[in-house]
Amino acid sequence: MRKATIFLLVSFVFLFGCSVNPVTGKREVVFLSTAQEIEMGKQNYAPMQQSQGGAYDVDPVLTNYVQRVGQNVAAQSGVNLPYEFVVLNNGVPNAWALPGGKIAINRGLLTEMESEAELAAVLGHEAVHAAARHSAKQQSRAMLMQVGVLGTAIAASDSDYGGLIVGGANILAQAGLARYGRSAELESDYYGMQYMSKAGYDPQGAVALQETFVRLSEGRRSDWLSGLFASHPPSMERVRANQATAAALPAGGTRGERDYQAAMRKTIEIKPAYDAYDEGRKALAEKDMTTALAKANQALSLFPDEAHFHALRGDIRLVEDNFDWAVTNYSRAIDRRDNFFYYHLQRGLARKELGQTDAAVSDLENSIALLPTAPAHYALGDIAKARGNRAAAVEHYRVVAQSGGEYGKAATGELVRLDMPSNPSAYVNRGCSADGNGNLIVSVRNETSVQIRGVQVVVQYNDSAGRPAQKRFRVSGPLAPGQVARVTTGRGPYTASSGGPAEVVAAAGGESGHGSRYDPERGRSRHQPSGWICGGGVVRRRGAGG
């Protein structure tokens, strides 16, 4: 059976998983169609922009310039994709491509380059990632590994694992943003240089760019290590490969230093404001509120039109529990840019602390429409619970519980308290087996991330007269997350063909003892002891305005 299953799986791969790479012409294993890739990129492009700082909209001249260069280079690929290019309001030097030609470059990378040819090299490199379907190949390799594992399971149990394959593919949809392998990077360098040369640019720009990356990586700048170098690791191997590629391409072409500097003029002029902002964010993360506020004010004095700077000041006020001024600063940010999730999220959380519940709900729902986040759903769950809307609270907490991390654990705790008493089997798994005497043993497992107690199971059986009967059994003691307990029932004989005669009918979690508020300096929930007074009755420290 196992050999036959594996043969069928391998046959499936070769019959339905092979396609021709539109860039290299090689046959490769790719399960996703081009249409699926385009749709994946389309669905994730806006959320990805939100999660990376949002669009850099204060310099439309630069944005138009990047789009023009990107479209010119991508057109040389000969691959018909709906290419889009956006500049992100993010100081970390980075660029990325989603499936289907959705490409982004950070403000922080643009300020490190010196010519249009270097820009063309970056955008050409990203265009190859999209055109050569590198994300799809990554996902297909992961799916193939998953198929191998599932093949073994299918061979061993004859069960239907089709649902698991769908789930695995769904999880792997995010794999396209992971670090690319060495071959994908070299391939993108090579063909990206072909594209930029065809577009009229000097391929030496790609060589100079890689040399700069290597120097900066040797300097171990933390922002580079967390940005471009994390997903596009530089190396002397790539420098030498680019030198060889440039030598084989037509010499000359546009470098475009003057045009690049002209397009970057405004962004370079206001760069000191963003530098102060980044220093303020760093100080806030280190809980140095005095420096953080000074840097926020410095950034605003240099360029008051940037909404991020107002939000930084709002974050400082929020951490200081000065919720009134936090709302004021987030409102100033929204007045300047109302399409970024973070400002709505933070204002909603501040308003929740002030007891302005209806306004908080509106802000939090607006933030979720732009980018669904655990803090927003968790806060909405808290509000729904306080209003007595158990169903809505459970819905929000369930979304958060799936995200993992501290918010996920806290949401699981709320679900256990709210939903487990009436729906215990959703949180406690059970299995049936026979002991050495053939009697039924019921195993129960805590599937949550919190400790539970009071687990009870009911066993259905026929009495000596053949009449249906049942008996309740209690699991002694609490169950830690993932812990399994066994109940010896003394009822039998039990065989696997008897089905599942046991049902989990009761379970409970710990009592609620805290609230949760998003702490922007740490990017996660800050659990509050039950002694804290939250909402409209909180005593707020009054600091300097603004």
Coordinates of C-alpha atoms in Angstrom, one line a residue:
M1 CA 0.0 0.0 0.0
R2 CA 2.8 2.4 1.0
K3 CA 4.7 1.9 -2.3
A4 CA 1.5 2.4 -4.3
T5 CA 0.7 5.6 -2.5
I6 CA 4.2 7.1 -2.9
F7 CA 4.1 6.1 -6.6
L8 CA 0.8 7.9 -7.1
L9 CA 2.2 11.0 -5.3
V10 CA 5.3 11.1 -7.4
S11 CA 3.2 10.6 -10.6
F12 CA 1.0 13.5 -9.5
V13 CA 4.1 15.7 -9.1
F14 CA 5.4 14.9 -12.6
L15 CA 2.1 15.1 -14.3
F16 CA 0.7 18.2 -12.7
G17 CA 3.5 20.0 -10.9
C18 CA 6.0 20.7 -13.7
S19 CA 6.1 23.9 -15.6
V20 CA 8.6 25.9 -17.7
N21 CA 10.3 28.8 -15.9
P22 CA 9.4 31.8 -18.1
V23 CA 12.8 33.4 -17.4
T24 CA 15.3 30.5 -17.7
G25 CA 13.3 28.1 -19.9
K26 CA 14.0 25.2 -17.5
R27 CA 11.3 22.8 -16.4
E28 CA 10.6 23.1 -12.6
V29 CA 8.2 21.8 -10.1
V30 CA 5.6 24.5 -9.4
F31 CA 2.2 23.7 -8.1
L32 CA 0.7 27.2 -8.3
S33 CA -0.6 28.5 -11.6
T34 CA 0.4 32.0 -12.8
A35 CA -3.2 33.1 -12.2
Q36 CA -3.0 31.9 -8.6
E37 CA 0.3 33.8 -8.1
I38 CA -1.2 37.0 -9.5
E39 CA -4.2 36.7 -7.2
M40 CA -2.0 35.9 -4.2
G41 CA 0.1 39.0 -4.9
K42 CA -3.0 41.1 -5.4
Q43 CA -4.6 40.0 -2.1
N44 CA -1.4 40.5 0.0
Y45 CA 0.1 43.7 -1.6
A46 CA -1.9 46.2 0.5
P47 CA -1.6 44.3 3.8
M48 CA 2.1 43.9 3.3
Q49 CA 2.5 47.6 2.7
Q50 CA 0.5 48.3 5.8
S51 CA 2.7 46.0 7.9
Q52 CA 5.9 47.6 6.5
G53 CA 5.1 51.3 7.3
G54 CA 2.6 52.1 4.6
A55 CA 3.2 54.0 1.4
Y56 CA 5.7 56.9 1.4
D57 CA 3.2 59.5 0.2
V58 CA 5.0 62.8 1.1
D59 CA 7.2 62.8 -2.0
P60 CA 5.0 61.8 -5.0
V61 CA 7.8 63.0 -7.4
L62 CA 10.0 60.2 -6.1
T63 CA 7.2 57.6 -6.2
N64 CA 6.5 58.4 -9.8
Y65 CA 10.2 58.2 -10.6
V66 CA 10.6 54.8 -9.0
Q67 CA 7.5 53.5 -10.8
R68 CA 8.8 54.7 -14.2
V69 CA 12.2 53.1 -13.7
G70 CA 10.6 49.9 -12.4
Q71 CA 8.2 49.5 -15.3
N72 CA 11.0 50.2 -17.8
V73 CA 13.1 47.5 -16.4
A74 CA 10.3 44.9 -15.8
A75 CA 9.1 45.4 -19.4
Q76 CA 12.4 43.8 -20.5
S77 CA 11.5 40.5 -18.8
G78 CA 9.0 39.5 -21.6
V79 CA 6.8 38.0 -18.8
N80 CA 3.3 39.5 -18.9
L81 CA 2.6 40.3 -15.2
P82 CA 0.7 43.2 -13.7
Y83 CA 3.8 44.8 -12.3
E84 CA 3.4 47.5 -9.6
F85 CA 6.0 49.4 -7.7
V86 CA 5.6 51.3 -4.4
V87 CA 7.9 53.2 -2.1
L88 CA 7.3 52.3 1.6
N89 CA 7.6 54.7 4.5
N90 CA 10.2 52.6 6.2
G91 CA 13.8 53.6 7.2
V92 CA 15.1 50.0 7.1
P93 CA 17.0 49.4 3.8
N94 CA 15.0 46.7 2.1
A95 CA 13.1 45.7 -1.1
W96 CA 10.8 42.8 -1.8
A97 CA 8.6 41.2 -4.4
L98 CA 5.3 39.3 -4.0
P99 CA 4.1 36.8 -6.5
G100 CA 2.6 38.3 -9.6
G101 CA 4.9 41.3 -9.8
K102 CA 3.9 43.3 -6.8
I103 CA 7.2 45.0 -5.8
A104 CA 8.1 47.4 -3.0
I105 CA 11.3 49.4 -2.0
N106 CA 11.8 51.1 1.3
R107 CA 12.7 54.8 1.7
G108 CA 15.7 53.6 3.7
L109 CA 17.2 51.8 0.7
L110 CA 16.6 54.7 -1.7
T111 CA 18.7 57.0 0.6
E112 CA 21.6 54.7 0.4
M113 CA 21.9 54.5 -3.4
E114 CA 23.6 57.0 -5.7
S115 CA 22.3 56.5 -9.2
E116 CA 19.4 55.5 -11.4
A117 CA 21.4 52.5 -12.6
E118 CA 21.6 51.2 -9.0
L119 CA 17.9 51.7 -8.6
A120 CA 17.3 49.8 -11.8
A121 CA 19.5 47.0 -10.5
V122 CA 17.4 46.6 -7.3
L123 CA 14.1 46.7 -9.2
G124 CA 15.3 44.4 -11.9
H125 CA 16.5 41.9 -9.3
E126 CA 13.0 42.0 -7.6
A127 CA 11.3 41.7 -11.0
V128 CA 13.2 38.5 -11.7
H129 CA 12.0 37.1 -8.3
A130 CA 8.4 37.6 -9.6
A131 CA 8.9 36.7 -13.2
A132 CA 10.9 33.5 -12.4
R133 CA 8.3 32.5 -9.9
H134 CA 10.8 32.1 -7.0
S135 CA 8.1 32.4 -4.4
A136 CA 6.0 29.7 -6.1
K137 CA 9.0 27.4 -6.3
Q138 CA 9.7 27.9 -2.6
Q139 CA 6.1 27.0 -1.7
S140 CA 6.1 24.0 -4.1
R141 CA 9.2 22.6 -2.5
A142 CA 7.7 23.0 0.9
M143 CA 4.4 21.4 -0.4
L144 CA 6.4 18.5 -1.9
M145 CA 8.0 17.9 1.5
Q146 CA 4.6 18.0 3.0
V147 CA 3.3 15.6 0.4
G148 CA 6.1 13.2 1.3
V149 CA 5.2 13.3 5.0
L150 CA 1.5 12.9 4.2
G151 CA 2.3 10.1 1.8
T152 CA 3.8 8.1 4.7
A153 CA 0.8 8.9 6.9
I154 CA -1.7 7.9 4.2
A155 CA 0.2 4.6 3.6
A156 CA 0.1 3.9 7.3
S157 CA -3.5 4.6 8.1
D158 CA -5.7 4.8 4.9
S159 CA -7.2 8.0 6.3
D160 CA -8.3 11.0 4.2
Y161 CA -5.7 13.7 4.6
G162 CA -7.0 16.0 1.9
G163 CA -7.9 18.6 4.5
L164 CA -4.3 18.7 5.8
I165 CA -2.9 19.3 2.3
V166 CA -5.2 22.3 1.9
G167 CA -4.2 23.6 5.3
G168 CA -0.5 23.1 4.5
A169 CA -0.9 25.0 1.3
N170 CA -2.6 27.8 3.1
I171 CA 0.2 28.1 5.7
L172 CA 2.8 28.1 2.9
A173 CA 1.2 31.0 1.2
Q174 CA 3.5 33.2 3.3
A175 CA 6.6 31.4 2.2
G176 CA 7.2 33.8 -0.6
L177 CA 8.5 36.5 1.8
A178 CA 11.1 34.2 3.3
R179 CA 14.8 34.4 2.6
Y180 CA 15.6 33.2 -1.0
G181 CA 18.3 30.6 -1.5
R182 CA 21.7 31.1 -3.1
S183 CA 20.6 29.9 -6.6
A184 CA 17.6 32.3 -6.6
E185 CA 19.7 35.2 -5.6
L186 CA 22.3 34.6 -8.3
E187 CA 19.6 34.0 -10.9
S188 CA 17.9 37.3 -10.0
D189 CA 21.2 39.1 -10.1
Y190 CA 22.1 37.6 -13.5
Y191 CA 18.7 38.2 -15.3
G192 CA 18.1 41.5 -13.5
M193 CA 21.3 42.8 -15.1
Q194 CA 20.1 41.5 -18.5
Y195 CA 16.9 43.5 -18.0
M196 CA 18.6 46.7 -16.9
S197 CA 21.1 46.5 -19.8
K198 CA 18.2 46.1 -22.3
A199 CA 16.5 49.1 -20.7
G200 CA 19.6 51.2 -21.4
Y201 CA 21.3 51.2 -18.0
D202 CA 25.0 50.6 -17.3
P203 CA 25.2 47.1 -15.7
Q204 CA 28.2 48.4 -13.7
G205 CA 25.6 49.9 -11.5
A206 CA 24.7 46.4 -10.3
V207 CA 28.3 45.7 -9.5
A208 CA 28.7 48.9 -7.5
L209 CA 25.5 48.2 -5.7
Q210 CA 26.7 44.7 -4.6
E211 CA 30.1 46.1 -3.6
T212 CA 28.3 48.6 -1.4
F213 CA 26.1 45.9 0.2
V214 CA 29.2 43.8 1.1
R215 CA 30.9 46.8 2.7
L216 CA 27.8 47.6 4.7
S217 CA 27.3 44.0 5.8
E218 CA 30.9 43.9 7.0
G219 CA 30.1 47.0 9.1
R220 CA 27.3 45.1 10.7
R221 CA 24.8 47.9 10.6
S222 CA 21.8 46.6 12.5
D223 CA 19.2 48.1 10.2
W224 CA 20.8 46.5 7.2
L225 CA 21.1 43.1 8.9
S226 CA 17.4 43.2 9.8
G227 CA 16.4 44.4 6.4
L228 CA 17.9 43.7 3.0
F229 CA 20.6 41.4 4.2
A230 CA 18.1 39.1 6.0
S231 CA 16.3 38.3 2.7
H232 CA 19.0 39.1 0.2
P233 CA 22.4 38.1 1.8
P234 CA 25.3 39.8 0.0
S235 CA 28.6 38.0 -0.7
M236 CA 31.8 38.4 -2.7
E237 CA 30.5 35.5 -4.8
R238 CA 27.6 37.7 -5.9
V239 CA 30.1 40.6 -6.6
R240 CA 32.3 38.4 -8.8
A241 CA 29.2 36.9 -10.6
N242 CA 28.0 40.5 -11.3
Q243 CA 31.4 41.5 -12.6
A244 CA 31.5 38.5 -14.9
T245 CA 27.9 39.3 -16.1
A246 CA 28.7 43.0 -16.7
A247 CA 31.8 42.0 -18.7
A248 CA 29.6 40.0 -21.1
L249 CA 27.0 42.7 -21.6
P250 CA 27.4 45.8 -23.8
A251 CA 29.6 48.4 -22.2
G252 CA 28.2 51.8 -21.3
G253 CA 24.6 52.8 -20.7
T254 CA 23.0 55.3 -18.5
R255 CA 24.2 55.8 -14.9
G256 CA 21.8 58.6 -14.2
E257 CA 23.4 60.1 -11.1
R258 CA 22.1 63.5 -11.8
D259 CA 18.5 62.4 -12.5
Y260 CA 18.6 60.2 -9.3
Q261 CA 19.7 63.1 -7.1
A262 CA 17.0 65.3 -8.7
A263 CA 14.3 62.8 -7.9
M264 CA 15.7 62.3 -4.4
R265 CA 16.0 66.0 -3.6
K266 CA 13.0 66.4 -1.2
T267 CA 13.6 63.0 0.5
I268 CA 17.3 63.9 1.1
E269 CA 16.3 67.3 2.5
I270 CA 13.9 65.8 5.0
K271 CA 16.1 62.8 5.9
P272 CA 17.3 64.5 9.1
A273 CA 13.7 64.5 10.4
Y274 CA 13.3 60.7 9.7
D275 CA 16.7 60.1 11.3
A276 CA 15.5 61.9 14.5
Y277 CA 12.3 59.8 14.3
D278 CA 14.2 56.6 14.1
E279 CA 16.3 57.7 17.1
G280 CA 13.1 58.5 19.0
R281 CA 11.7 55.0 18.2
K282 CA 14.9 53.5 19.5
A283 CA 14.7 55.6 22.7
L284 CA 11.1 54.6 23.3
A285 CA 12.0 50.9 22.9
E286 CA 14.6 51.5 25.6
K287 CA 12.1 53.3 27.8
D288 CA 14.0 56.5 27.6
M289 CA 10.9 58.8 27.5
T290 CA 12.8 62.1 27.7
T291 CA 15.0 61.3 24.7
A292 CA 12.1 59.8 22.8
L293 CA 10.0 62.9 23.2
A294 CA 12.9 65.2 22.4
K295 CA 13.5 63.3 19.2
A296 CA 9.8 63.3 18.3
N297 CA 9.6 67.0 18.7
Q298 CA 12.8 67.5 16.7
A299 CA 11.4 65.4 13.8
L300 CA 8.2 67.5 13.9
S301 CA 10.0 70.8 13.9
L302 CA 11.9 69.7 10.8
F303 CA 8.9 68.2 8.9
P304 CA 5.5 68.6 10.6
D305 CA 3.6 67.0 7.7
E306 CA 4.8 63.4 8.5
A307 CA 2.0 61.5 10.3
H308 CA 4.5 58.9 11.7
F309 CA 6.1 61.7 13.8
H310 CA 2.8 62.6 15.4
A311 CA 2.1 58.9 16.1
L312 CA 5.5 58.6 17.8
R313 CA 4.5 61.3 20.2
G314 CA 1.1 59.6 20.7
D315 CA 2.9 56.3 21.6
I316 CA 5.0 58.1 24.2
R317 CA 1.9 59.6 25.8
L318 CA 0.2 56.2 25.7
V319 CA 3.1 54.5 27.5
E320 CA 2.9 57.3 30.1
D321 CA -0.8 56.6 30.5
N322 CA -1.6 60.1 29.3
F323 CA -4.5 58.9 27.2
D324 CA -6.1 62.3 26.4
W325 CA -2.9 63.6 24.7
A326 CA -2.3 60.2 23.1
V327 CA -5.7 60.5 21.4
T328 CA -4.9 64.1 20.3
N329 CA -1.6 63.0 18.7
Y330 CA -3.1 60.0 16.9
S331 CA -5.8 62.3 15.6
R332 CA -3.2 64.6 14.2
A333 CA -1.6 61.6 12.5
I334 CA -4.9 60.5 11.0
D335 CA -5.6 64.1 9.8
R336 CA -2.5 63.8 7.7
R337 CA -2.8 60.2 6.6
D338 CA -6.1 58.4 7.3
N339 CA -5.3 55.2 5.4
F340 CA -2.7 53.7 7.8
F341 CA -3.9 51.1 10.3
Y342 CA -1.5 51.9 13.1
Y343 CA -2.9 55.3 13.9
H344 CA -6.5 54.0 14.1
L345 CA -5.4 51.0 16.2
Q346 CA -3.5 53.1 18.7
R347 CA -6.2 55.8 19.0
G348 CA -8.8 53.0 19.5
L349 CA -6.7 51.5 22.3
A350 CA -6.3 54.9 24.0
R351 CA -10.0 55.7 23.7
K352 CA -10.7 52.3 25.2
E353 CA -8.7 53.2 28.2
L354 CA -10.6 56.5 28.5
G355 CA -13.9 54.6 28.4
Q356 CA -14.9 56.1 25.1
T357 CA -16.2 52.7 24.0
D358 CA -18.2 53.6 20.8
A359 CA -15.3 55.7 19.4
A360 CA -12.8 53.0 20.3
V361 CA -14.8 50.3 18.5
S362 CA -15.0 52.5 15.4
D363 CA -11.2 53.1 15.4
L364 CA -10.4 49.5 16.0
E365 CA -12.7 48.3 13.2
N366 CA -11.2 50.9 10.9
S367 CA -7.7 49.5 11.7
I368 CA -8.8 45.9 11.1
A369 CA -10.2 46.9 7.7
L370 CA -6.7 48.1 6.8
L371 CA -4.8 45.4 8.5
P372 CA -6.2 42.7 10.9
T373 CA -4.1 42.6 14.0
A374 CA -4.2 40.7 17.3
P375 CA -4.3 43.9 19.5
A376 CA -7.3 45.2 17.6
H377 CA -9.3 41.9 17.8
Y378 CA -8.3 41.4 21.4
A379 CA -9.5 44.9 22.4
L380 CA -12.7 44.4 20.5
G381 CA -13.1 41.0 22.3
D382 CA -12.6 42.8 25.7
I383 CA -15.3 45.4 24.8
A384 CA -17.8 42.8 23.6
K385 CA -17.2 40.8 26.8
A386 CA -17.8 43.9 28.9
R387 CA -21.0 44.6 27.0
G388 CA -22.2 41.1 27.6
N389 CA -22.0 40.1 23.9
R390 CA -20.4 36.7 24.5
A391 CA -20.7 35.5 20.8
A392 CA -18.8 38.5 19.5
A393 CA -16.2 38.3 22.2
V394 CA -15.6 34.6 21.4
E395 CA -15.3 35.4 17.7
H396 CA -12.6 38.1 18.3
Y397 CA -10.7 36.0 20.8
R398 CA -10.7 33.0 18.5
V399 CA -9.1 35.0 15.8
V400 CA -6.4 36.1 18.2
A401 CA -5.9 32.7 19.7
Q402 CA -4.8 31.4 16.3
S403 CA -2.0 34.0 16.0
G404 CA 0.2 32.5 18.8
G405 CA 2.5 34.6 21.0
E406 CA 1.4 36.4 24.2
Y407 CA -1.8 37.8 22.6
G408 CA -2.7 34.3 21.4
K409 CA -2.1 32.8 24.9
A410 CA -4.2 35.6 26.5
A411 CA -7.0 35.1 24.0
T412 CA -7.0 31.4 24.6
G413 CA -7.4 32.1 28.3
E414 CA -10.4 34.2 27.6
L415 CA -11.9 31.6 25.3
V416 CA -11.4 28.9 28.0
R417 CA -13.3 31.1 30.4
L418 CA -16.0 32.1 28.0
D419 CA -16.5 29.3 25.6
M420 CA -15.1 26.1 27.2
P421 CA -17.9 25.6 29.7
S422 CA -20.5 25.3 27.0
N423 CA -18.2 23.8 24.3
P424 CA -15.5 21.7 26.1
S425 CA -14.9 19.2 23.3
A426 CA -13.5 22.1 21.1
Y427 CA -10.6 22.5 23.6
V428 CA -10.1 19.0 25.1
N429 CA -9.4 16.1 22.7
R430 CA -10.3 12.6 23.7
G431 CA -9.3 9.1 22.5
C432 CA -10.4 5.6 23.3
S433 CA -8.3 2.5 23.8
A434 CA -8.4 -0.8 25.7
D435 CA -6.3 -1.8 28.7
G436 CA -4.8 -5.3 29.2
N437 CA -8.2 -6.6 30.3
G438 CA -10.0 -5.2 27.3
N439 CA -11.7 -2.5 29.3
L440 CA -12.1 1.0 28.0
I441 CA -9.5 3.7 28.7
V442 CA -10.4 7.3 27.8
S443 CA -7.4 9.6 27.2
V444 CA -8.0 13.4 27.3
R445 CA -5.5 16.0 26.1
N446 CA -5.5 19.8 26.9
E447 CA -5.3 21.4 23.4
T448 CA -5.1 24.9 24.8
S449 CA -2.1 27.0 25.8
V450 CA -3.4 27.5 29.3
Q451 CA -4.0 25.3 32.3
I452 CA -7.5 23.8 32.6
R453 CA -9.4 21.9 35.3
G454 CA -12.6 20.1 36.0
V455 CA -12.5 17.9 33.0
Q456 CA -15.3 15.3 32.9
V457 CA -16.2 12.6 30.4
V458 CA -19.3 10.6 29.9
V459 CA -19.1 7.0 28.8
Q460 CA -22.0 5.4 26.9
Y461 CA -22.5 1.7 27.3
N462 CA -25.1 -1.1 27.5
D463 CA -25.8 -2.5 31.0
S464 CA -26.2 -6.2 31.8
A465 CA -29.8 -6.1 30.5
G466 CA -28.6 -4.6 27.2
R467 CA -30.2 -1.2 28.0
P468 CA -28.3 2.1 27.1
A469 CA -26.6 3.6 30.1
Q470 CA -23.9 6.1 30.8
K471 CA -21.5 7.0 33.5
R472 CA -19.6 10.2 34.3
F473 CA -15.9 10.2 35.1
R474 CA -13.8 13.1 36.5
V475 CA -10.2 13.7 35.7
S476 CA -8.3 14.4 38.9
G477 CA -6.3 17.6 39.1
P478 CA -5.6 20.3 36.6
L479 CA -4.2 19.7 33.1
A480 CA -1.3 21.7 31.8
P481 CA -1.1 22.8 28.2
G482 CA -0.6 19.7 26.0
Q483 CA -0.9 17.3 29.0
V484 CA -2.7 14.0 28.6
A485 CA -4.6 12.2 31.4
R486 CA -6.1 8.7 31.3
V487 CA -9.3 7.6 32.8
T488 CA -9.7 3.9 33.6
T489 CA -13.4 3.1 33.3
G490 CA -13.5 -0.6 34.1
R491 CA -16.1 -0.9 31.3
G492 CA -15.7 -3.5 28.6
P493 CA -15.0 -5.2 26.5
Y494 CA -13.9 -2.4 24.2
T495 CA -12.7 -2.7 20.6
A496 CA -11.8 -0.1 18.0
S497 CA -14.9 -1.1 16.1
S498 CA -17.0 0.1 19.0
G499 CA -16.4 3.6 17.9
G500 CA -16.0 6.5 20.4
P501 CA -18.3 5.8 23.4
A502 CA -16.9 8.7 25.4
E503 CA -17.6 12.4 25.2
V504 CA -16.0 15.3 27.0
V505 CA -18.8 17.1 28.7
A506 CA -17.2 19.6 31.1
A507 CA -14.0 21.6 31.5
A508 CA -13.0 25.0 32.8
G509 CA -10.1 27.4 33.0
G510 CA -8.7 29.8 35.5
E511 CA -10.6 32.8 36.6
S512 CA -10.1 36.1 34.8
G513 CA -7.7 38.3 36.7
H514 CA -6.3 40.9 34.3
G515 CA -7.0 43.2 31.5
S516 CA -4.7 43.7 28.5
R517 CA -3.5 46.9 27.0
Y518 CA -1.2 47.2 24.0
D519 CA 2.2 48.5 24.9
P520 CA 3.7 50.2 21.8
E521 CA 7.2 50.4 23.3
R522 CA 7.3 46.6 23.3
G523 CA 4.9 45.8 20.5
R524 CA 2.9 43.4 22.6
S525 CA 0.2 43.2 25.3
R526 CA 1.1 44.4 28.8
H527 CA -0.9 42.3 31.2
Q528 CA -2.3 44.3 34.1
P529 CA -2.8 42.9 37.6
S530 CA -6.4 42.9 38.8
G531 CA -5.8 45.9 41.1
W532 CA -5.4 48.3 38.1
I533 CA -8.3 50.5 37.4
C534 CA -8.9 50.8 33.7
G535 CA -11.1 52.9 31.5
G536 CA -12.8 56.2 32.4
G537 CA -11.9 55.9 36.1
V538 CA -8.1 55.6 35.6
V539 CA -5.9 58.3 37.1
R540 CA -3.9 59.7 34.3
R541 CA -0.7 61.6 34.8
R542 CA -0.9 65.1 33.2
G543 CA 2.3 65.9 31.3
A544 CA 3.3 68.6 28.9
G545 CA 0.8 68.9 26.0
G546 CA 1.4 67.7 22.5

